[in-house]
PDB file of C-alpha atoms in Angstrom:
ATOM      1  CA  MET E   1      -0.855  15.248 -48.322  1.00 44.00           C
ATOM      2  CA  LYS E   2      -1.966  18.416 -46.573  1.00 44.00           C
ATOM      3  CA  GLU E   3      -3.227  17.879 -43.031  1.00 46.00           C
ATOM      4  CA  PRO E   4      -6.891  18.680 -42.248  1.00 47.00           C
ATOM      5  CA  GLN E   5      -7.281  22.262 -41.072  1.00 49.00           C
ATOM      6  CA  ALA E   6      -8.802  21.133 -37.737  1.00 45.00           C
ATOM      7  CA  VAL E   7      -5.708  19.086 -36.900  1.00 39.00           C
ATOM      8  CA  GLN E   8      -3.396  21.939 -37.897  1.00 46.00           C
ATOM      9  CA  ASN E   9      -5.317  24.341 -35.666  1.00 48.00           C
ATOM     10  CA  LEU E  10      -5.130  21.879 -32.777  1.00 41.00           C
ATOM     11  CA  LEU E  11      -1.393  21.335 -33.092  1.00 43.00           C
ATOM     12  CA  LYS E  12      -0.409  24.977 -33.647  1.00 47.00           C
ATOM     13  CA  PRO E  13      -0.676  26.037 -29.947  1.00 44.00           C
ATOM     14  CA  LEU E  14       1.258  22.906 -28.959  1.00 39.00           C
ATOM     15  CA  GLU E  15       4.066  23.727 -31.410  1.00 43.00           C
ATOM     16  CA  ASN E  16       4.224  27.310 -30.185  1.00 46.00           C
ATOM     17  CA  LYS E  17       4.435  26.061 -26.603  1.00 39.00           C
ATOM     18  CA  LEU E  18       7.322  23.739 -27.450  1.00 36.00           C
ATOM     19  CA  ALA E  19       9.231  26.583 -29.108  1.00 42.00           C
ATOM     20  CA  THR E  20       8.730  28.959 -26.172  1.00 41.00           C
ATOM     21  CA  PRO E  21      10.656  28.790 -22.864  1.00 40.00           C
ATOM     22  CA  SER E  22       8.474  27.499 -20.077  1.00 37.00           C
ATOM     23  CA  THR E  23       8.860  27.169 -16.340  1.00 37.00           C
ATOM     24  CA  THR E  24       6.706  24.048 -16.316  1.00 35.00           C
ATOM     25  CA  SER E  25       7.749  20.668 -17.617  1.00 36.00           C
ATOM     26  CA  THR E  26       5.856  18.755 -20.275  1.00 37.00           C
ATOM     27  CA  THR E  27       5.450  15.023 -20.556  1.00 38.00           C
ATOM     28  CA  PRO E  28       7.337  13.599 -23.552  1.00 40.00           C
ATOM     29  CA  THR E  29       6.198  10.619 -25.587  1.00 42.00           C
ATOM     30  CA  GLY E  30       9.152   9.684 -27.698  1.00 44.00           C
ATOM     31  CA  GLU E  31       8.520  12.241 -30.425  1.00 45.00           C
ATOM     32  CA  TYR E  32      10.656  14.890 -28.761  1.00 40.00           C
ATOM     33  CA  GLY E  33      14.108  14.473 -27.274  1.00 41.00           C
ATOM     34  CA  SER E  34      17.425  16.156 -26.677  1.00 41.00           C
ATOM     35  CA  GLY E  35      18.392  15.466 -30.273  1.00 41.00           C
ATOM     36  CA  ASN E  36      15.286  17.130 -31.657  1.00 44.00           C
ATOM     37  CA  PRO E  37      15.626  20.878 -32.356  1.00 42.00           C
ATOM     38  CA  GLU E  38      11.915  21.338 -31.713  1.00 40.00           C
ATOM     39  CA  TYR E  39      12.332  20.049 -28.188  1.00 38.00           C
ATOM     40  CA  SER E  40      15.406  22.058 -27.220  1.00 40.00           C
ATOM     41  CA  LYS E  41      14.659  25.328 -28.998  1.00 41.00           C
ATOM     42  CA  GLY E  42      14.649  28.091 -26.400  1.00 44.00           C
ATOM     43  CA  ASN E  43      14.046  25.668 -23.545  1.00 47.00           C
ATOM     44  CA  THR E  44      16.350  26.888 -20.803  1.00 44.00           C
ATOM     45  CA  SER E  45      14.479  25.203 -17.949  1.00 45.00           C
ATOM     46  CA  ARG E  46      15.036  21.677 -19.338  1.00 45.00           C
ATOM     47  CA  GLU E  47      18.623  21.918 -20.617  1.00 49.00           C
ATOM     48  CA  SER E  48      19.438  18.462 -19.288  1.00 59.00           C
ATOM     49  CA  GLY E  49      16.599  16.865 -21.238  1.00 64.00           C
ATOM     50  CA  PRO E  50      13.828  14.578 -19.914  1.00 68.00           C
ATOM     51  CA  THR E  51      14.133  12.868 -16.567  1.00 79.00           C
ATOM     52  CA  GLU E  52      14.622   9.124 -16.321  1.00 74.00           C
ATOM     53  CA  ALA E  53      10.950   8.635 -15.405  1.00 71.00           C
ATOM     54  CA  GLU E  54       9.823  10.717 -18.388  1.00 78.00           C
ATOM     55  CA  GLN E  55      12.149   8.834 -20.701  1.00 79.00           C
ATOM     56  CA  GLN E  56      10.755   5.537 -19.431  1.00 80.00           C
ATOM     57  CA  THR E  57       7.189   6.731 -19.972  1.00 82.00           C
ATOM     58  CA  ARG E  58       8.094   7.803 -23.516  1.00 86.00           C
ATOM     59  CA  VAL E  59       9.528   4.385 -24.322  1.00 87.00           C
ATOM     60  CA  LEU E  60       6.515   2.567 -22.865  1.00 86.00           C
ATOM     61  CA  VAL E  61       4.033   4.695 -24.802  1.00 88.00           C
ATOM     62  CA  ASN E  62       5.940   4.073 -28.052  1.00 89.00           C
ATOM     63  CA  MET E  63       5.897   0.347 -27.307  1.00 88.00           C
ATOM     64  CA  LEU E  64       2.196   0.528 -26.508  1.00 88.00           C
ATOM     65  CA  PHE E  65       1.362   2.230 -29.798  1.00 89.00           C
ATOM     66  CA  ALA E  66       3.485  -0.306 -31.676  1.00 87.00           C
ATOM     67  CA  ARG E  67       1.455  -3.102 -30.074  1.00 88.00           C
ATOM     68  CA  PHE E  68      -1.818  -1.375 -30.930  1.00 88.00           C
ATOM     69  CA  LYS E  69      -0.703  -0.942 -34.527  1.00 88.00           C
ATOM     70  CA  ALA E  70       0.169  -4.635 -34.808  1.00 89.00           C
ATOM     71  CA  ILE E  71      -3.056  -5.758 -33.119  1.00 89.00           C
ATOM     72  CA  TYR E  72      -5.572  -3.493 -34.832  1.00 87.00           C
ATOM     73  CA  THR E  73      -3.799  -2.944 -38.217  1.00 87.00           C
ATOM     74  CA  HIS E  74      -6.074  -0.861 -40.491  1.00 86.00           C
ATOM     75  CA  LYS E  75      -8.343   0.056 -37.568  1.00 87.00           C
ATOM     76  CA  PHE E  76      -5.398   1.697 -35.845  1.00 83.00           C
ATOM     77  CA  ALA E  77      -4.440   3.496 -39.054  1.00 83.00           C
ATOM     78  CA  SER E  78      -7.951   4.887 -39.399  1.00 82.00           C
ATOM     79  CA  ALA E  79      -7.935   6.070 -35.783  1.00 80.00           C
ATOM     80  CA  TYR E  80      -4.581   7.846 -36.169  1.00 80.00           C
ATOM     81  CA  SER E  81      -4.294   8.673 -39.836  1.00 78.00           C
ATOM     82  CA  THR E  82      -1.512  11.278 -39.686  1.00 83.00           C
ATOM     83  CA  THR E  83       1.832  11.702 -37.968  1.00 85.00           C
ATOM     84  CA  ASP E  84       0.598  14.765 -36.110  1.00 86.00           C
ATOM     85  CA  GLU E  85      -2.426  12.883 -34.796  1.00 86.00           C
ATOM     86  CA  VAL E  86      -0.173  10.100 -33.501  1.00 86.00           C
ATOM     87  CA  LYS E  87       2.161  12.663 -31.938  1.00 88.00           C
ATOM     88  CA  LEU E  88      -0.683  14.430 -30.157  1.00 89.00           C
ATOM     89  CA  ALA E  89      -2.249  11.160 -29.004  1.00 87.00           C
ATOM     90  CA  LYS E  90       1.059   9.929 -27.597  1.00 88.00           C
ATOM     91  CA  ARG E  91       1.366  13.048 -25.473  1.00 89.00           C
ATOM     92  CA  GLU E  92      -2.066  12.485 -23.935  1.00 88.00           C
ATOM     93  CA  TRP E  93      -1.356   8.818 -23.298  1.00 90.00           C
ATOM     94  CA  ALA E  94       1.962   9.673 -21.665  1.00 88.00           C
ATOM     95  CA  ILE E  95       0.240  12.042 -19.256  1.00 86.00           C
ATOM     96  CA  ALA E  96      -2.353   9.389 -18.360  1.00 84.00           C
ATOM     97  CA  LEU E  97       0.135   6.519 -17.994  1.00 82.00           C
ATOM     98  CA  LYS E  98       2.807   8.336 -16.049  1.00 80.00           C
ATOM     99  CA  GLY E  99       3.989   6.143 -13.177  1.00 73.00           C
ATOM    100  CA  PHE E 100       2.703   2.821 -14.524  1.00 77.00           C
ATOM    101  CA  GLN E 101       5.300   0.133 -15.145  1.00 74.00           C
ATOM    102  CA  GLU E 102       5.671  -2.220 -18.092  1.00 78.00           C
ATOM    103  CA  PRO E 103       4.219  -5.416 -16.498  1.00 77.00           C
ATOM    104  CA  LEU E 104       0.919  -3.657 -15.725  1.00 79.00           C
ATOM    105  CA  LEU E 105       0.728  -2.174 -19.214  1.00 83.00           C
ATOM    106  CA  ALA E 106       1.591  -5.497 -20.835  1.00 82.00           C
ATOM    107  CA  TYR E 107      -1.174  -7.226 -18.894  1.00 81.00           C
ATOM    108  CA  ALA E 108      -3.643  -4.503 -19.905  1.00 83.00           C
ATOM    109  CA  VAL E 109      -2.663  -4.881 -23.575  1.00 86.00           C
ATOM    110  CA  GLU E 110      -3.417  -8.607 -23.440  1.00 84.00           C
ATOM    111  CA  ARG E 111      -6.801  -7.879 -21.910  1.00 84.00           C
ATOM    112  CA  THR E 112      -7.395  -5.195 -24.564  1.00 85.00           C
ATOM    113  CA  LYS E 113      -7.177  -7.800 -27.319  1.00 85.00           C
ATOM    114  CA  GLU E 114      -9.900  -9.799 -25.591  1.00 85.00           C
ATOM    115  CA  VAL E 115     -12.429  -7.040 -24.918  1.00 84.00           C
ATOM    116  CA  HIS E 116     -11.914  -4.290 -27.525  1.00 87.00           C
ATOM    117  CA  ALA E 117     -12.398  -4.715 -31.268  1.00 83.00           C
ATOM    118  CA  TRP E 118     -11.032  -1.207 -31.862  1.00 88.00           C
ATOM    119  CA  PRO E 119      -8.069   0.596 -30.274  1.00 86.00           C
ATOM    120  CA  PRO E 120      -9.135   1.516 -26.728  1.00 87.00           C
ATOM    121  CA  THR E 121      -9.560   5.031 -25.422  1.00 86.00           C
ATOM    122  CA  ILE E 122      -7.404   6.190 -22.530  1.00 87.00           C
ATOM    123  CA  SER E 123     -10.336   5.715 -20.168  1.00 88.00           C
ATOM    124  CA  GLU E 124     -10.948   2.156 -21.326  1.00 88.00           C
ATOM    125  CA  PHE E 125      -7.275   1.268 -21.013  1.00 88.00           C
ATOM    126  CA  LEU E 126      -7.025   2.681 -17.489  1.00 85.00           C
ATOM    127  CA  LYS E 127      -9.912   0.430 -16.455  1.00 84.00           C
ATOM    128  CA  LEU E 128      -7.983  -2.572 -17.765  1.00 83.00           C
ATOM    129  CA  ILE E 129      -4.924  -1.512 -15.779  1.00 81.00           C
ATOM    130  CA  SER E 130      -7.088  -1.688 -12.649  1.00 77.00           C
ATOM    131  CA  THR E 131      -7.734  -5.353 -13.412  1.00 77.00           C
ATOM    132  CA  ALA E 132      -3.974  -5.822 -13.776  1.00 76.00           C
ATOM    133  CA  TYR E 133      -3.489  -4.882 -10.132  1.00 79.00           C
ATOM    134  CA  LYS E 134      -5.871  -7.680  -9.189  1.00 79.00           C
ATOM    135  CA  ALA E 135      -3.835 -10.133 -11.242  1.00 76.00           C
ATOM    136  CA  TYR E 136      -0.912  -9.499  -8.892  1.00 78.00           C
ATOM    137  CA  GLY E 137      -3.129  -9.617  -5.801  1.00 84.00           C
ATOM    138  CA  LEU E 138      -2.814  -5.850  -5.361  1.00 84.00           C
ATOM    139  CA  ALA E 139      -5.315  -3.102  -4.741  1.00 84.00           C
ATOM    140  CA  ASP E 140      -5.390  -0.107  -7.071  1.00 85.00           C
ATOM    141  CA  PRO E 141      -3.672   2.980  -5.584  1.00 86.00           C
ATOM    142  CA  ARG E 142      -6.860   4.756  -4.546  1.00 88.00           C
ATOM    143  CA  SER E 143      -8.367   1.716  -2.840  1.00 89.00           C
ATOM    144  CA  ALA E 144      -5.042   1.100  -1.107  1.00 90.00           C
ATOM    145  CA  TYR E 145      -4.991   4.691   0.168  1.00 92.00           C
ATOM    146  CA  LEU E 146      -8.513   4.448   1.580  1.00 92.00           C
ATOM    147  CA  GLU E 147      -7.632   1.168   3.310  1.00 91.00           C
ATOM    148  CA  ALA E 148      -4.503   2.704   4.842  1.00 90.00           C
ATOM    149  CA  CYS E 149      -6.480   5.692   6.129  1.00 90.00           C
ATOM    150  CA  ALA E 150      -9.190   3.470   7.603  1.00 88.00           C
ATOM    151  CA  CYS E 151      -6.677   1.322   9.509  1.00 84.00           C
ATOM    152  CA  ARG E 152      -4.048   3.904  10.444  1.00 77.00           C
ATOM    153  CA  SER E 153      -4.688   3.768  14.206  1.00 76.00           C
ATOM    154  CA  ASP E 154      -3.343   0.259  14.784  1.00 76.00           C
ATOM    155  CA  PRO E 155      -1.658  -0.888  11.545  1.00 82.00           C
ATOM    156  CA  LEU E 156       0.223  -3.854  12.999  1.00 79.00           C
ATOM    157  CA  GLN E 157      -2.980  -5.431  14.284  1.00 79.00           C
ATOM    158  CA  TYR E 158      -4.937  -5.092  11.023  1.00 83.00           C
ATOM    159  CA  LYS E 159      -5.196  -7.874   8.447  1.00 86.00           C
ATOM    160  CA  TRP E 160      -4.143  -6.028   5.288  1.00 87.00           C
ATOM    161  CA  ARG E 161      -5.424  -6.901   1.844  1.00 85.00           C
ATOM    162  CA  HIS E 162      -1.793  -6.860   0.699  1.00 90.00           C
ATOM    163  CA  PRO E 163       1.428  -5.981   2.563  1.00 90.00           C
ATOM    164  CA  ALA E 164       2.125  -3.296  -0.055  1.00 90.00           C
ATOM    165  CA  VAL E 165      -0.590  -1.139   1.517  1.00 91.00           C
ATOM    166  CA  PHE E 166       1.035  -1.421   4.945  1.00 91.00           C
ATOM    167  CA  PHE E 167       4.506  -0.553   3.684  1.00 91.00           C
ATOM    168  CA  ALA E 168       3.254   2.432   1.684  1.00 91.00           C
ATOM    169  CA  GLY E 169       1.416   3.709   4.755  1.00 90.00           C
ATOM    170  CA  SER E 170       4.518   3.193   6.887  1.00 89.00           C
ATOM    171  CA  GLU E 171       6.647   5.119   4.420  1.00 90.00           C
ATOM    172  CA  VAL E 172       4.257   8.076   4.435  1.00 90.00           C
ATOM    173  CA  GLY E 173       3.881   7.854   8.213  1.00 89.00           C
ATOM    174  CA  TRP E 174       0.809   6.709  10.137  1.00 87.00           C
ATOM    175  CA  TYR E 175       0.718   9.876  12.198  1.00 86.00           C
ATOM    176  CA  LYS E 176       0.775  11.966   9.036  1.00 88.00           C
ATOM    177  CA  LEU E 177      -2.085   9.917   7.590  1.00 88.00           C
ATOM    178  CA  LYS E 178      -4.059  10.633  10.756  1.00 86.00           C
ATOM    179  CA  SER E 179      -3.251  14.319  11.112  1.00 87.00           C
ATOM    180  CA  GLU E 180      -2.749  15.733   7.604  1.00 88.00           C
ATOM    181  CA  GLU E 181      -5.368  16.510   4.964  1.00 90.00           C
ATOM    182  CA  GLU E 182      -5.939  14.253   1.967  1.00 91.00           C
ATOM    183  CA  ARG E 183      -4.468  16.803  -0.453  1.00 91.00           C
ATOM    184  CA  VAL E 184      -1.159  16.314   1.397  1.00 92.00           C
ATOM    185  CA  THR E 185      -1.196  12.589   2.114  1.00 91.00           C
ATOM    186  CA  TRP E 186      -2.751  11.200  -1.075  1.00 92.00           C
ATOM    187  CA  PRO E 187       0.075  12.263  -3.464  1.00 90.00           C
ATOM    188  CA  LEU E 188       2.698  10.995  -1.003  1.00 92.00           C
ATOM    189  CA  PHE E 189       0.929   7.663  -0.574  1.00 92.00           C
ATOM    190  CA  GLU E 190       0.366   7.168  -4.295  1.00 88.00           C
ATOM    191  CA  GLN E 191       4.034   7.793  -5.036  1.00 86.00           C
ATOM    192  CA  SER E 192       5.185   5.374  -2.342  1.00 90.00           C
ATOM    193  CA  TYR E 193       2.624   2.731  -3.270  1.00 89.00           C
ATOM    194  CA  LEU E 194       3.548   2.691  -6.964  1.00 84.00           C
ATOM    195  CA  LYS E 195       7.212   2.168  -6.068  1.00 86.00           C
ATOM    196  CA  ILE E 196       6.283  -0.745  -3.819  1.00 89.00           C
ATOM    197  CA  VAL E 197       4.026  -2.177  -6.532  1.00 85.00           C
ATOM    198  CA  ASP E 198       7.070  -2.221  -8.827  1.00 81.00           C
ATOM    199  CA  ARG E 199       8.935  -4.268  -6.233  1.00 84.00           C
ATOM    200  CA  VAL E 200       6.050  -6.739  -5.920  1.00 85.00           C
ATOM    201  CA  ILE E 201       5.809  -7.144  -9.690  1.00 79.00           C
ATOM    202  CA  ALA E 202       9.577  -7.699  -9.806  1.00 76.00           C
ATOM    203  CA  GLY E 203       9.070 -10.681  -7.499  1.00 81.00           C
ATOM    204  CA  GLU E 204       9.851  -9.252  -4.067  1.00 85.00           C
ATOM    205  CA  ARG E 205       7.920 -10.816  -1.223  1.00 88.00           C
ATOM    206  CA  LEU E 206       6.771  -8.340   1.405  1.00 87.00           C
ATOM    207  CA  ILE E 207       6.313  -9.534   4.981  1.00 86.00           C
ATOM    208  CA  ILE E 208       4.675  -7.352   7.617  1.00 82.00           C
ATOM    209  CA  PRO E 209       6.617  -7.482  10.908  1.00 77.00           C
ATOM    210  CA  LYS E 210       4.867  -9.305  13.709  1.00 72.00           C
ATOM    211  CA  VAL E 211       4.197  -7.747  17.082  1.00 58.00           C
ATOM    212  CA  ILE E 212       6.556  -9.440  19.526  1.00 53.00           C
ATOM    213  CA  MET E 213       4.790  -9.914  22.826  1.00 47.00           C
ATOM    214  CA  ILE E 214       6.864  -9.873  26.010  1.00 45.00           C
ATOM    215  CA  GLU E 215       6.668 -13.242  27.656  1.00 45.00           C
ATOM    216  CA  ASN E 216       4.799 -13.182  30.938  1.00 47.00           C
ATOM    217  CA  LYS E 217       7.081 -15.083  33.246  1.00 46.00           C
ATOM    218  CA  GLN E 218       4.533 -14.695  36.036  1.00 47.00           C
ATOM    219  CA  THR E 219       2.095 -17.111  34.454  1.00 49.00           C
ATOM    220  CA  LEU E 220       0.910 -19.421  37.194  1.00 54.00           C
ATOM    221  CA  SER E 221      -0.375 -22.949  37.202  1.00 71.00           C
ATOM    222  CA  VAL E 222      -3.287 -22.563  39.609  1.00 75.00           C
ATOM    223  CA  ALA E 223      -3.755 -26.319  39.996  1.00 76.00           C
ATOM    224  CA  ALA E 224      -0.075 -26.860  40.842  1.00 81.00           C
ATOM    225  CA  LEU E 225      -0.042 -23.957  43.298  1.00 82.00           C
ATOM    226  CA  ALA E 226      -3.241 -25.120  45.011  1.00 81.00           C
ATOM    227  CA  SER E 227      -1.814 -28.638  45.294  1.00 82.00           C
ATOM    228  CA  LYS E 228       1.419 -27.343  46.859  1.00 84.00           C
ATOM    229  CA  ILE E 229      -0.345 -25.089  49.384  1.00 86.00           C
ATOM    230  CA  ALA E 230      -2.782 -27.853  50.372  1.00 84.00           C
ATOM    231  CA  SER E 231       0.073 -30.307  50.835  1.00 83.00           C
ATOM    232  CA  ASP E 232       2.138 -27.849  52.913  1.00 83.00           C
ATOM    233  CA  LEU E 233      -0.849 -26.983  55.154  1.00 83.00           C
ATOM    234  CA  SER E 234      -1.669 -30.655  55.654  1.00 81.00           C
ATOM    235  CA  VAL E 235       1.869 -31.264  56.906  1.00 77.00           C
ATOM    236  CA  THR E 236       1.983 -28.087  59.015  1.00 80.00           C
ATOM    237  CA  THR E 237      -1.425 -28.387  60.674  1.00 80.00           C
ATOM    238  CA  GLY E 238      -1.722 -32.151  60.761  1.00 79.00           C
ATOM    239  CA  GLN E 239      -5.120 -31.859  59.178  1.00 82.00           C
ATOM    240  CA  THR E 240      -6.169 -32.807  55.683  1.00 85.00           C
ATOM    241  CA  VAL E 241      -6.436 -29.749  53.473  1.00 83.00           C
ATOM    242  CA  THR E 242      -7.733 -30.302  49.938  1.00 84.00           C
ATOM    243  CA  GLU E 243      -7.016 -28.444  46.711  1.00 80.00           C
ATOM    244  CA  GLU E 244     -10.724 -27.604  46.513  1.00 79.00           C
ATOM    245  CA  GLN E 245     -10.391 -25.584  49.703  1.00 82.00           C
ATOM    246  CA  ILE E 246      -7.401 -23.635  48.430  1.00 84.00           C
ATOM    247  CA  ALA E 247      -8.462 -23.016  44.809  1.00 81.00           C
ATOM    248  CA  PRO E 248     -10.976 -20.197  45.649  1.00 82.00           C
ATOM    249  CA  LEU E 249      -8.185 -18.314  47.436  1.00 82.00           C
ATOM    250  CA  LEU E 250      -6.214 -18.246  44.193  1.00 82.00           C
ATOM    251  CA  TYR E 251      -8.912 -16.372  42.320  1.00 78.00           C
ATOM    252  CA  TYR E 252      -6.617 -13.329  42.202  1.00 81.00           C
ATOM    253  CA  THR E 253      -4.443 -15.074  39.597  1.00 79.00           C
ATOM    254  CA  GLN E 254      -7.244 -14.624  37.057  1.00 76.00           C
ATOM    255  CA  LYS E 255      -6.978 -10.841  37.267  1.00 76.00           C
ATOM    256  CA  THR E 256      -4.648  -8.728  35.125  1.00 76.00           C
ATOM    257  CA  TYR E 257      -1.074  -9.010  36.274  1.00 73.00           C
ATOM    258  CA  GLY E 258       0.058  -5.834  38.078  1.00 73.00           C
ATOM    259  CA  SER E 259      -3.448  -4.399  38.398  1.00 78.00           C
ATOM    260  CA  GLY E 260      -4.817  -2.977  41.637  1.00 78.00           C
ATOM    261  CA  VAL E 261      -7.662  -5.490  41.705  1.00 79.00           C
ATOM    262  CA  ARG E 262      -5.223  -8.390  41.516  1.00 83.00           C
ATOM    263  CA  LEU E 263      -3.133  -6.933  44.342  1.00 86.00           C
ATOM    264  CA  ARG E 264      -6.174  -6.482  46.606  1.00 84.00           C
ATOM    265  CA  TYR E 265      -7.479 -10.007  46.042  1.00 84.00           C
ATOM    266  CA  ARG E 266      -3.994 -11.408  46.602  1.00 87.00           C
ATOM    267  CA  GLU E 267      -3.689  -9.582  49.930  1.00 89.00           C
ATOM    268  CA  ILE E 268      -7.043 -10.944  51.107  1.00 88.00           C
ATOM    269  CA  SER E 269      -6.017 -14.485  50.148  1.00 87.00           C
ATOM    270  CA  GLN E 270      -2.658 -14.039  51.891  1.00 87.00           C
ATOM    271  CA  GLN E 271      -4.369 -13.075  55.151  1.00 89.00           C
ATOM    272  CA  LYS E 272      -6.766 -16.037  55.001  1.00 87.00           C
ATOM    273  CA  LEU E 273      -3.947 -18.498  54.322  1.00 86.00           C
ATOM    274  CA  LEU E 274      -1.911 -16.979  57.146  1.00 86.00           C
ATOM    275  CA  LYS E 275      -4.754 -17.731  59.538  1.00 87.00           C
ATOM    276  CA  MET E 276      -4.786 -21.293  58.229  1.00 87.00           C
ATOM    277  CA  GLY E 277      -1.078 -21.602  59.025  1.00 85.00           C
ATOM    278  CA  TYR E 278       0.469 -20.945  55.607  1.00 85.00           C
ATOM    279  CA  LYS E 279       3.263 -18.418  56.097  1.00 83.00           C
ATOM    280  CA  GLU E 280       4.857 -18.346  52.637  1.00 85.00           C
ATOM    281  CA  LYS E 281       4.092 -15.408  50.361  1.00 86.00           C
ATOM    282  CA  LEU E 282       1.788 -15.952  47.458  1.00 86.00           C
ATOM    283  CA  PRO E 283       3.304 -15.229  44.033  1.00 84.00           C
ATOM    284  CA  GLU E 284       2.250 -11.942  42.509  1.00 79.00           C
TER     285      GLU E 284
END
């Protein structure tokens, strides 16, 4: 059967482009490959054939269309009535789905059966993929990027929606996220995030490293110190000295360790205790 003239006109520029050497790569969909003369004719810039990522996308799109055909039967056939229409549609879907992995697409297909009586458009299917991220507890790439940018100043202190956002931001570099423009950082983040999403879907558990605080060995027990000083003064002076009298002189221990304020208050307390007969040095 002769193809409609409108379809022939639409495909003609695409066929010419495939037969002409090009310095830019095209996204395959399974219809063209190294064994297809149409794909390799005159193409000197892609002698080695499609990349692994492109090959994977091609396989996934073919699987996706097979699922659609099985789900929607005659409705699918009416939407894509000719081989050329299917070929052209697959190319557009491959461009839109580049980078998405099979588990996300499989989830979206299951949701498609529930919400669409007819084969979905690319736009409708992309919306369903967004819900697939939520099924794995993940944010979509754009939301993850905005979260990383908003919390780039102190990433280890922030409570992330999902560790994948933190690790993608770390891979790009927090300084770069702070200093570079979005046109530079967004593509880098998206690429890193999608790789990490694959790891999460594969079952890897991501754990954000905890900030290890240096133990403050100078922590004082004010009550114990006041009790000791009062006891020592009572023995030295022969007079009863209570903890209540000493406690105010230990106020310096409540100040930040190593600060100038703490040092000044400690010196004042040291002088007062010296007058009372206490000659030992107060702890810093």
